[in-house]
Short mmCIF file of C-alpha atoms and ligand atoms in Angstrom, two decimals:
data_model
loop_
_atom_site.label_atom_id
_atom_site.label_comp_id
_atom_site.label_asym_id
_atom_site.label_seq_id
_atom_site.Cartn_x
_atom_site.Cartn_y
_atom_site.Cartn_z
CA UNK A 1 17.33 26.00 14.96
CA UNK A 2 19.26 29.04 13.81
CA UNK A 3 18.07 32.38 12.48
CA UNK A 4 19.56 33.03 9.03
CA UNK A 5 19.57 36.33 7.15
CA UNK A 6 19.80 35.66 3.40
CA UNK A 7 21.13 38.76 1.63
CA UNK A 8 21.08 39.32 -2.12
CA UNK A 9 23.35 42.09 -3.35
CA UNK A 10 22.14 42.22 -6.95
CA UNK A 11 20.64 45.46 -8.29
CA UNK A 12 18.79 43.57 -11.04
CA UNK A 13 14.97 43.39 -10.83
CA UNK A 14 15.18 39.95 -12.49
CA UNK A 15 18.18 38.84 -10.49
CA UNK A 16 19.31 35.24 -10.82
CA UNK A 17 21.29 35.67 -7.60
CA UNK A 18 18.17 36.63 -5.68
CA UNK A 19 16.18 33.77 -7.26
CA UNK A 20 18.94 31.33 -6.35
CA UNK A 21 19.01 32.57 -2.76
CA UNK A 22 15.23 32.28 -2.38
CA UNK A 23 15.50 28.74 -3.76
CA UNK A 24 18.20 27.95 -1.18
CA UNK A 25 16.18 29.62 1.60
CA UNK A 26 13.66 26.81 1.24
CA UNK A 27 16.45 24.26 1.59
CA UNK A 28 17.69 25.93 4.77
CA UNK A 29 14.16 25.97 6.14
CA UNK A 30 13.99 22.23 5.45
CA UNK A 31 17.19 21.92 7.53
CA UNK A 32 15.17 23.39 10.43
CA UNK A 33 16.44 26.97 10.28
CA UNK A 34 14.37 30.15 10.19
CA UNK A 35 15.28 32.29 7.18
CA UNK A 36 14.71 36.00 6.66
CA UNK A 37 15.27 37.22 3.08
CA UNK A 38 16.82 40.60 2.36
CA UNK A 39 17.23 42.15 -1.09
CA UNK A 40 19.57 45.13 -0.81
CA UNK A 41 17.99 46.62 -3.95
CA UNK A 42 14.78 47.18 -1.97
CA UNK A 43 16.46 49.45 0.58
CA UNK A 44 16.05 53.23 0.14
CA UNK A 45 18.61 54.37 -2.48
CA UNK A 46 19.12 57.70 -0.75
CA UNK A 47 20.23 55.89 2.41
CA UNK A 48 22.70 53.71 0.49
CA UNK A 49 24.17 56.45 -1.68
CA UNK A 50 24.10 59.10 1.03
CA UNK A 51 25.91 56.99 3.64
CA UNK A 52 22.94 57.55 5.95
CA UNK A 53 23.77 55.18 8.79
CA UNK A 54 20.92 56.63 10.86
CA UNK A 55 18.21 55.96 8.28
CA UNK A 56 15.49 53.82 9.91
CA UNK A 57 15.77 51.19 7.16
CA UNK A 58 19.53 50.89 7.68
CA UNK A 59 19.12 50.73 11.46
CA UNK A 60 16.56 47.95 10.98
CA UNK A 61 18.93 46.01 8.71
CA UNK A 62 21.71 46.44 11.27
CA UNK A 63 19.35 44.91 13.86
CA UNK A 64 18.58 42.03 11.49
CA UNK A 65 22.30 41.32 11.18
CA UNK A 66 22.68 41.54 14.96
CA UNK A 67 19.84 39.09 15.61
CA UNK A 68 20.93 36.55 12.99
CA UNK A 69 23.06 33.52 13.83
CA UNK A 70 23.97 32.94 10.22
CA UNK A 71 24.23 35.12 7.14
CA UNK A 72 24.05 34.04 3.51
CA UNK A 73 25.71 36.70 1.35
CA UNK A 74 24.90 36.36 -2.33
CA UNK A 75 26.30 38.62 -5.02
CA UNK A 76 26.64 38.72 -8.78
CA UNK A 77 30.22 39.07 -9.94
CA UNK A 78 30.59 42.55 -11.40
CA UNK A 79 33.95 43.57 -12.87
CA UNK A 80 35.67 40.61 -11.23
CA UNK A 81 34.40 41.39 -7.71
CA UNK A 82 31.19 41.63 -5.66
CA UNK A 83 28.52 44.17 -6.60
CA UNK A 84 28.82 47.81 -5.63
CA UNK A 85 25.29 47.61 -4.24
CA UNK A 86 26.31 44.94 -1.74
CA UNK A 87 29.31 47.00 -0.70
CA UNK A 88 27.15 50.10 -0.28
CA UNK A 89 25.18 48.25 2.40
CA UNK A 90 28.16 46.58 4.08
CA UNK A 91 29.81 50.01 4.35
CA UNK A 92 26.87 51.30 6.41
CA UNK A 93 26.88 48.45 8.92
CA UNK A 94 28.91 48.53 12.14
CA UNK A 95 32.56 47.48 11.68
CA UNK A 96 31.99 44.15 13.43
CA UNK A 97 28.44 43.46 12.22
CA UNK A 98 29.45 39.87 11.44
CA UNK A 99 31.10 39.16 14.80
CA UNK A 100 30.30 35.65 15.92
CA UNK A 101 28.20 34.94 12.82
CA UNK A 102 28.49 31.93 10.57
CA UNK A 103 28.63 33.23 7.00
CA UNK A 104 28.01 31.48 3.67
CA UNK A 105 29.31 33.46 0.67
CA UNK A 106 27.75 32.74 -2.72
CA UNK A 107 28.33 34.35 -6.11
CA UNK A 108 26.85 34.07 -9.58
CA UNK A 109 28.75 35.05 -12.68
CA UNK A 110 29.03 34.74 -16.40
CA UNK A 111 32.48 33.22 -16.65
CA UNK A 112 34.52 30.73 -14.65
CA UNK A 113 37.46 33.12 -15.11
CA UNK A 114 36.11 34.83 -11.97
CA UNK A 115 35.27 31.76 -9.95
CA UNK A 116 37.70 32.90 -7.24
CA UNK A 117 36.05 36.31 -6.74
CA UNK A 118 34.50 35.05 -3.51
CA UNK A 119 37.92 34.24 -2.09
CA UNK A 120 40.01 37.19 -3.26
CA UNK A 121 37.33 39.91 -3.07
CA UNK A 122 34.41 39.05 -0.77
CA UNK A 123 36.01 36.88 1.90
CA UNK A 124 38.48 39.57 3.10
CA UNK A 125 35.59 42.02 3.58
CA UNK A 126 33.61 39.46 5.57
CA UNK A 127 36.66 38.75 7.74
CA UNK A 128 37.26 42.46 8.34
CA UNK A 129 33.68 42.65 9.64
CA UNK A 130 34.50 40.03 12.26
CA UNK A 131 32.79 36.97 10.75
CA UNK A 132 33.21 34.13 13.22
CA UNK A 133 33.26 31.38 10.60
CA UNK A 134 33.09 31.87 6.84
CA UNK A 135 32.13 28.46 5.48
CA UNK A 136 32.99 27.11 2.05
CA UNK A 137 31.46 29.39 -0.57
CA UNK A 138 30.33 28.60 -4.09
CA UNK A 139 30.28 30.29 -7.48
CA UNK A 140 27.39 29.45 -9.82
CA UNK A 141 27.42 30.21 -13.53
CA UNK A 142 24.42 32.32 -14.51
CA UNK A 143 23.49 29.86 -17.28
CA UNK A 144 23.15 27.14 -14.62
CA UNK A 145 20.21 28.98 -13.03
CA UNK A 146 16.94 28.71 -14.95
CA UNK A 147 13.83 30.57 -13.91
CA UNK A 148 10.70 28.80 -15.17
CA UNK A 149 7.57 30.65 -16.28
CA UNK A 150 5.92 29.96 -12.93
CA UNK A 151 8.93 31.46 -11.15
CA UNK A 152 10.32 28.11 -10.03
CA UNK A 153 14.10 27.89 -10.10
CA UNK A 154 16.01 24.99 -11.61
CA UNK A 155 19.71 24.63 -10.91
CA UNK A 156 21.87 22.67 -13.34
CA UNK A 157 23.13 19.43 -11.77
CA UNK A 158 26.70 20.69 -12.25
CA UNK A 159 25.95 23.36 -9.64
CA UNK A 160 23.17 21.70 -7.63
CA UNK A 161 25.41 19.02 -6.13
CA UNK A 162 28.13 21.39 -4.87
CA UNK A 163 25.46 23.83 -3.63
CA UNK A 164 23.87 21.04 -1.59
CA UNK A 165 27.26 20.33 -0.06
CA UNK A 166 28.05 23.92 0.90
CA UNK A 167 24.53 24.30 2.34
CA UNK A 168 25.00 21.14 4.41
CA UNK A 169 28.32 22.47 5.70
CA UNK A 170 26.77 25.86 6.52
CA UNK A 171 23.86 24.19 8.31
CA UNK A 172 26.19 21.93 10.30
CA UNK A 173 28.33 24.93 11.28
CA UNK A 174 25.21 26.75 12.48
CA UNK A 175 24.22 23.74 14.56
CA UNK A 176 27.72 23.47 16.06
CA UNK A 177 27.70 27.19 16.91
CA UNK A 178 24.31 26.76 18.62
CA UNK A 179 25.72 23.98 20.81
CA UNK A 180 28.78 26.06 21.73
CA UNK A 181 26.74 29.21 22.44
CA UNK A 182 23.14 28.25 23.29
CA UNK A 183 20.42 30.86 22.71
CA UNK A 184 20.43 33.49 25.41
CA UNK A 185 24.05 32.85 26.39
CA UNK A 186 26.06 36.01 26.80
CA UNK A 187 29.66 36.43 25.72
CA UNK A 188 30.24 39.20 28.22
C1 FMN B 1 27.84 45.25 -15.11
C2 FMN B 1 28.10 43.77 -15.16
C3 FMN B 1 29.37 43.31 -14.95
C4 FMN B 1 29.64 41.93 -14.96
N1 FMN B 1 30.91 41.52 -14.74
C5 FMN B 1 31.16 40.18 -14.68
C6 FMN B 1 32.48 39.72 -14.40
O1 FMN B 1 33.43 40.48 -14.24
N2 FMN B 1 32.66 38.38 -14.30
C7 FMN B 1 31.65 37.48 -14.48
O2 FMN B 1 31.88 36.27 -14.36
N3 FMN B 1 30.38 37.90 -14.77
C8 FMN B 1 30.13 39.22 -14.88
N4 FMN B 1 28.86 39.66 -15.15
C9 FMN B 1 27.78 38.66 -15.31
C10 FMN B 1 26.99 38.53 -14.01
O3 FMN B 1 27.82 38.34 -12.91
C11 FMN B 1 26.04 37.34 -14.07
O4 FMN B 1 25.22 37.38 -15.20
C12 FMN B 1 25.23 37.25 -12.79
O5 FMN B 1 24.61 35.97 -12.68
C13 FMN B 1 24.14 38.32 -12.73
O6 FMN B 1 23.44 38.15 -11.53
P1 FMN B 1 22.05 38.88 -11.25
O7 FMN B 1 21.07 38.39 -12.28
O8 FMN B 1 21.73 38.45 -9.88
O9 FMN B 1 22.31 40.35 -11.32
C14 FMN B 1 28.60 41.01 -15.19
C15 FMN B 1 27.29 41.49 -15.42
C16 FMN B 1 27.04 42.86 -15.41
C17 FMN B 1 25.64 43.35 -15.64
#
């Protein structure tokens, strides 16, 4: 079992990205992993905009990244890239906050014109932060995510199948990493 931090970088209070991630959290739990959700929009704005790396909330998030085996990074596509809110958090984390982590990048967007935003925009940032293994990501069109009145999330079959596949790959990568570096093993 791996510990997964599932991070939504959308500033929207009705975020489809966040809803999608919470929907996928349940799938990861069913795979046997423990999932901790994190919505960047709930962090103190003054810490994010003031580059306050010593703010207790930022220090706690840095610890959450450190403890996690796997990280799901979800972002809406804004202006052909990831959200500024996500970047404002990543900028406050240690340079190698993703060292040794297995990372699943996910994006939601309004047009397939920006389907590659994960690869040309987000993936280089994740690599620069030392991500051990960035697994296959996926881009989901916003209109393929429906939030029902009771809050339940339905994903269009066009996106649900590929999402299942990338989740399976992420889960398998987490399991392989656990075999290679059992809990409690030290790299140093
Ligand atoms: C300010 C802004 C900029 C956007 N820019 C893009 C874009 O460049 N490409 C795209 O595909 N979608 C774009 N969108 C659409 C969002 O990416 C899409 O609706 C996404 O699912 C919103 O996610 P959220 O509900 O989690 O915030 C933009 C939306 C907003 C509000």
